[in-house]
Amino acid sequence: MSATDQTARDGAATDQARRLASVRTQQAQLREQGFTGRAWGFLLPTASGLGGLLLWELAVHWFQLPSYLLPAPSEVALVMVEKWQLLLDQLVYTAFAAIVGFVIAVVIALSLGAMIAASPFVERVLYVWLVVFHAIPKVVVAPLLLVWIGFGLQSSIIFVVVFTFFPMLVNTVAGLRSADPDLLLLARSMGGGNWQLLRKIRIPSALPSIIAGVKISITLAPLGAVIGEFVASNKGLGHMLIQSVGSLEVPVAFAAVTVVSLLGIFTWYLAEFFERATIPWHASQRGRSGSDS
Amino acid sequence: MQEIVVEGVERTYRSGGRAVHALGPVDFAIEQGRTTTIVGPSGCGKSTLLRILGGLDRPSGGQVRVRGEPVGERVEGIGVVFQRDLLLDWRNILDNVLLAAEMKGLPRGPAAKRAHALLTELGVGDFADRHPWELSGGMRQRVAIARALLCEPWLLLLDEPFSALDALTRDQMGVLLQRVQQTAKTTSVLITHSIPEAVFLSDRVLVMSGRPGVILDDIAIDLPRPRTLAMREEPEFAAIARRIRMQFERSGVLTA
Ligand SMILES: Nc1ncnc2c1ncn2[C@@H]1O[C@H](COP(=O)(O)OP(=O)(O)OP(=O)(O)O)[C@@H](O)[C@H]1O
Ligand SMILES: [Mg+2]
């Protein structure tokens, strides 16, 4: 039924119909604005990024900068095409360390977090250690890993664990403690035992917080792997970066940096996807997935 | 039959070296199938008393007996509605109602059937597969009531269930609750700050003093049932409401 039909049928409703029609056009306008807004939101960053690259390219040619100081983007791209096999190998190695380390960190953080949240005794025993551990500048002690664990993959993995588990631990503890006391009382009035309270109330209540921790940690994982490789590896993007800088192959270093960044971007979107899949009900996610209109 | 007997119940909260004597001592008994309403100034221990009745909190003195048995860690077969609806965002409406059955480990099939029937009776049957945030405050509270009634409780504890609602919705909910109670015949204990609501819904009103709350007055309400909203304007209704208000005035809770 269109607004015009309504007008024809009932004279008294004319006014209302006109108002309806104007509301509709307004909505249409809003929708249009929304569209151009979205196009704007996509076009502008892209244009900005491309413009920046172009300026960089021009600047390198204009000032005739040597490539060991600042390679042109085209040169970096060329290196990436030429050495794609090598870069891919290093990427796989680094990503593997990041994934394995991250998974271990998740397991440690969740179980330790659950223990701390459940028992004040465990918390008091562990608390001081965790604070000390967190206070130690990990990047600075990274070289010690070489001494303790030796050269190779395991060092990178351990460094990833060390780098990523803390945010997840803190958020797990906070999340498990954040369950609404009234909600727990209600569940208890229904006859729920401790286990059911944990499973049906505490864990779901904790999820948004836990996932916030996971999101922070997951982006730190590739970083941890790269720093681990700086000091204790002869493979991986971190090693490649250090090597190429050492031998003044700056374009290769830029290529490695680009790949590390791509890995970081990828893990971020992976985390977002994971968030949407696990807590679609959370206020931060509402209306983002297509399933609930 | 005196189903619940409260004997010298007191509650003192201790935290950080300070003690707050919140409640009591109070003594009263509750008849089976009756609606008893507790009114009293804020902070006088009404919620505390309700929690003690449901076995959700322990008295520091005295005891509660249910059908002769002293109440221990928990009371089986109760339904609770709080001021906040406390619906779980990660469950849809139906699953929210079914939480009560899950906690007791009951099979889902029959419980779901009953949940649907209850939601329909309470006027939110069409929203079973929606999520809590898609419902208005009044609708959410209806769901909370359905959840409390799911397992056919013998005792219904209502702690200011309609306080967060607007006046019109409140009246609607009062009528609805009365209807539900007439079919279910559960014993109910209701806390409210609204005198008309107390008179409208109850068979008996207990008026409490300021903290530590003790019972100042025990008023039987024999108005015929089912009651209508129009009855609130009748002299019998007004007389009872006045008696409660006077009690508050005398104890200094309300000053003219
Ligand atoms: N968990 C607690 N710890 C310490 N003190 C508490 C606790 N719960 C309640 N109290 C104290 O006990 C007193 C009574 O609280 P209660 O919640 O029972 O009051 P109430 O009559 O329900 O008030 P209202 O009408 O505002 O809901 C208050 O003074 C409050 O400060
Ligand atoms: Mg209260």
XYZ file of C-alpha atoms in Angstrom, chain B:
256
model
C -2.447 -24.504 57.496
C 0.572 -22.524 58.646
C 3.039 -23.354 55.960
C 5.895 -21.068 56.906
C 6.697 -20.084 60.462
C 9.188 -17.312 61.164
C 10.499 -17.339 64.719
C 12.599 -14.514 66.106
C 14.463 -14.043 62.830
C 17.226 -11.454 62.902
C 19.975 -10.510 60.514
C 23.101 -8.528 61.219
C 25.507 -7.822 58.394
C 29.158 -7.586 59.288
C 31.675 -6.118 56.926
C 34.965 -4.387 57.517
C 34.627 -4.539 61.305
C 31.289 -2.743 61.253
C 27.981 -4.418 62.009
C 24.628 -3.353 60.623
C 21.610 -4.716 62.406
C 19.353 -4.886 59.365
C 16.376 -6.910 60.459
C 14.325 -8.135 63.321
C 13.546 -9.883 65.420
C 10.392 -10.737 63.484
C 7.791 -13.408 64.193
C 4.932 -14.361 61.923
C 3.392 -17.299 60.149
C 2.216 -17.583 56.557
C -0.829 -19.553 55.502
C -0.762 -21.834 52.510
C -2.037 -20.379 49.245
C -2.151 -16.847 50.605
C -0.495 -13.701 49.345
C 1.346 -11.819 52.066
C 2.779 -8.427 51.288
C 5.547 -6.721 53.193
C 5.713 -2.946 53.108
C 8.185 -0.767 54.916
C 10.696 2.020 54.451
C 13.752 1.556 52.287
C 16.597 -0.281 53.988
C 14.454 -1.862 56.695
C 15.431 -5.390 55.726
C 12.563 -6.490 53.484
C 14.784 -7.987 50.822
C 16.887 -9.571 53.527
C 13.792 -11.182 55.028
C 12.688 -12.463 51.622
C 16.095 -13.998 50.962
C 15.978 -15.707 54.349
C 12.524 -17.108 53.573
C 13.899 -18.612 50.352
C 16.941 -20.120 52.046
C 19.176 -17.766 50.035
C 20.556 -16.093 53.146
C 21.005 -17.312 56.725
C 19.500 -15.488 59.686
C 21.938 -14.459 62.428
C 19.290 -15.368 64.988
C 16.028 -17.288 65.103
C 14.824 -19.680 62.472
C 12.376 -20.253 59.650
C 10.415 -23.468 59.521
C 8.685 -24.734 56.401
C 5.979 -27.298 57.143
C 7.646 -27.896 60.481
C 11.144 -28.437 59.082
C 13.837 -25.859 59.852
C 15.154 -24.249 56.657
C 18.717 -25.226 55.807
C 20.952 -24.353 52.886
C 18.123 -24.063 50.410
C 14.394 -24.303 50.013
C 13.254 -26.536 47.167
C 10.471 -25.577 44.801
C 10.431 -21.809 45.065
C 10.091 -19.179 42.348
C 11.740 -15.788 42.696
C 11.150 -12.518 40.863
C 13.387 -9.541 41.551
C 13.026 -5.890 40.732
C 15.445 -6.344 37.847
C 14.262 -8.987 35.411
C 17.707 -10.630 35.302
C 17.162 -12.197 31.894
C 20.251 -13.698 30.300
C 21.275 -11.879 27.140
C 22.853 -14.983 25.660
C 19.603 -16.919 25.702
C 16.418 -16.273 23.803
C 13.174 -15.768 25.713
C 12.166 -19.421 25.692
C 15.576 -20.569 26.890
C 15.533 -17.913 29.576
C 12.309 -19.368 30.934
C 13.722 -22.878 30.621
C 16.720 -21.991 32.789
C 14.594 -22.886 35.816
C 14.051 -26.409 34.472
C 17.686 -26.829 33.421
C 18.924 -25.957 36.879
C 16.788 -28.765 38.247
C 17.865 -31.159 35.502
C 14.329 -31.627 34.156
C 13.750 -32.864 30.584
C 13.396 -30.078 28.051
C 10.380 -31.297 26.080
C 7.574 -30.996 28.648
C 9.203 -27.927 30.207
C 9.260 -26.172 26.828
C 5.604 -26.936 26.347
C 4.751 -25.432 29.679
C 7.022 -22.462 29.031
C 5.178 -21.712 25.795
C 1.842 -21.958 27.587
C 3.013 -19.615 30.350
C 4.462 -17.070 27.935
C 1.197 -17.064 26.023
C -0.805 -16.682 29.208
C 1.364 -13.727 30.181
C 0.953 -12.137 26.766
C 4.472 -12.599 25.389
C 3.941 -15.891 23.559
C 4.952 -14.390 20.216
C 8.385 -13.457 21.488
C 9.649 -16.896 22.498
C 12.485 -16.862 19.965
C 13.508 -13.248 20.493
C 16.303 -12.033 22.699
C 15.799 -10.069 25.918
C 17.077 -6.787 24.488
C 14.309 -6.844 21.891
C 11.622 -6.613 24.597
C 10.287 -3.687 26.612
C 10.694 -3.503 30.380
C 7.153 -4.728 31.043
C 7.530 -7.619 28.625
C 10.824 -8.619 30.180
C 9.264 -8.700 33.628
C 6.489 -10.931 32.274
C 9.174 -13.317 31.092
C 10.784 -13.214 34.528
C 7.422 -14.156 36.059
C 6.986 -17.007 33.577
C 10.458 -18.244 34.509
C 9.583 -18.167 38.211
C 6.359 -20.094 37.596
C 7.818 -22.695 35.224
C 8.441 -25.434 37.750
C 5.146 -24.892 39.567
C 6.649 -23.503 42.763
C 4.745 -23.845 46.001
C 6.219 -20.541 47.146
C 6.595 -17.404 45.059
C 8.903 -14.667 46.339
C 8.460 -11.291 44.663
C 10.882 -8.505 45.559
C 9.459 -5.274 44.148
C 8.713 -6.980 40.841
C 7.015 -3.975 39.269
C 9.036 -1.105 40.722
C 10.876 -0.398 37.497
C 7.690 -0.156 35.427
C 5.494 2.803 34.546
C 2.171 3.267 36.363
C -0.015 1.867 33.596
C 2.127 -1.225 33.011
C 2.257 -1.704 36.744
C -1.522 -1.837 37.013
C -1.644 -4.288 34.116
C 0.951 -6.479 35.778
C -0.970 -6.410 39.054
C -4.098 -7.694 37.343
C -2.045 -10.282 35.506
C -0.323 -11.486 38.659
C -3.650 -11.817 40.441
C -4.989 -13.958 37.597
C -1.912 -16.156 37.552
C -2.059 -16.612 41.314
C -5.707 -17.584 41.219
C -4.982 -20.420 38.831
C -1.680 -21.504 40.363
C -2.721 -21.167 44.027
C 0.856 -20.672 45.159
C 1.752 -19.129 48.463
C 3.244 -15.726 47.698
C 5.296 -13.198 49.564
C 5.458 -9.811 47.856
C 7.502 -6.744 48.654
C 6.302 -3.420 47.333
C 6.542 0.276 48.036
C 3.124 0.943 46.588
C 0.302 0.911 49.136
C -2.464 0.456 46.525
C -0.540 -2.430 44.991
C -0.163 -4.046 48.407
C -3.883 -3.787 49.128
C -4.875 -4.865 45.629
C -2.794 -8.046 45.554
C -2.703 -9.369 49.093
C -4.687 -11.286 51.633
C -2.568 -9.758 54.324
C -0.137 -6.872 54.677
C 2.742 -6.737 57.137
C 3.914 -3.199 57.856
C 7.537 -2.928 58.920
C 9.392 -0.236 60.832
C 12.637 1.431 59.827
C 15.936 -0.400 60.308
C 16.202 -2.777 62.072
C 12.834 -3.752 60.630
C 10.245 -5.183 62.992
C 6.589 -5.767 62.278
C 4.441 -2.785 63.258
C 1.102 -3.931 61.966
C -0.497 -7.034 60.537
C -3.518 -6.226 58.405
C -5.891 -8.820 56.973
C -7.474 -7.857 53.673
C -10.785 -9.559 53.079
C -11.798 -7.727 49.921
C -13.546 -10.149 47.545
C -11.642 -11.752 44.684
C -11.098 -11.384 41.823
C -10.361 -7.753 42.484
C -10.676 -5.086 39.826
C -8.722 -1.881 39.432
C -11.987 0.011 39.902
C -12.212 -1.374 43.437
C -9.347 0.876 44.392
C -11.785 3.768 44.554
C -14.157 1.999 46.919
C -14.285 2.993 50.579
C -13.213 -0.424 51.950
C -10.106 -0.332 49.812
C -9.365 3.265 50.745
C -9.816 2.477 54.438
C -7.155 -0.221 54.367
C -4.798 1.945 52.351
C -5.312 4.678 54.912
C -4.532 2.337 57.788
C -1.180 1.455 56.212
C -0.387 5.077 55.493
C -1.254 6.072 59.076
C 1.071 3.380 60.334
C 3.889 4.939 58.291
C 2.998 8.386 59.544
C 2.964 7.261 63.143
C 6.382 5.664 62.835
C 7.744 8.813 61.228
C 8.388 7.268 57.837
C 5.893 9.608 56.226
C 5.240 13.069 57.526
C 2.237 15.088 56.453
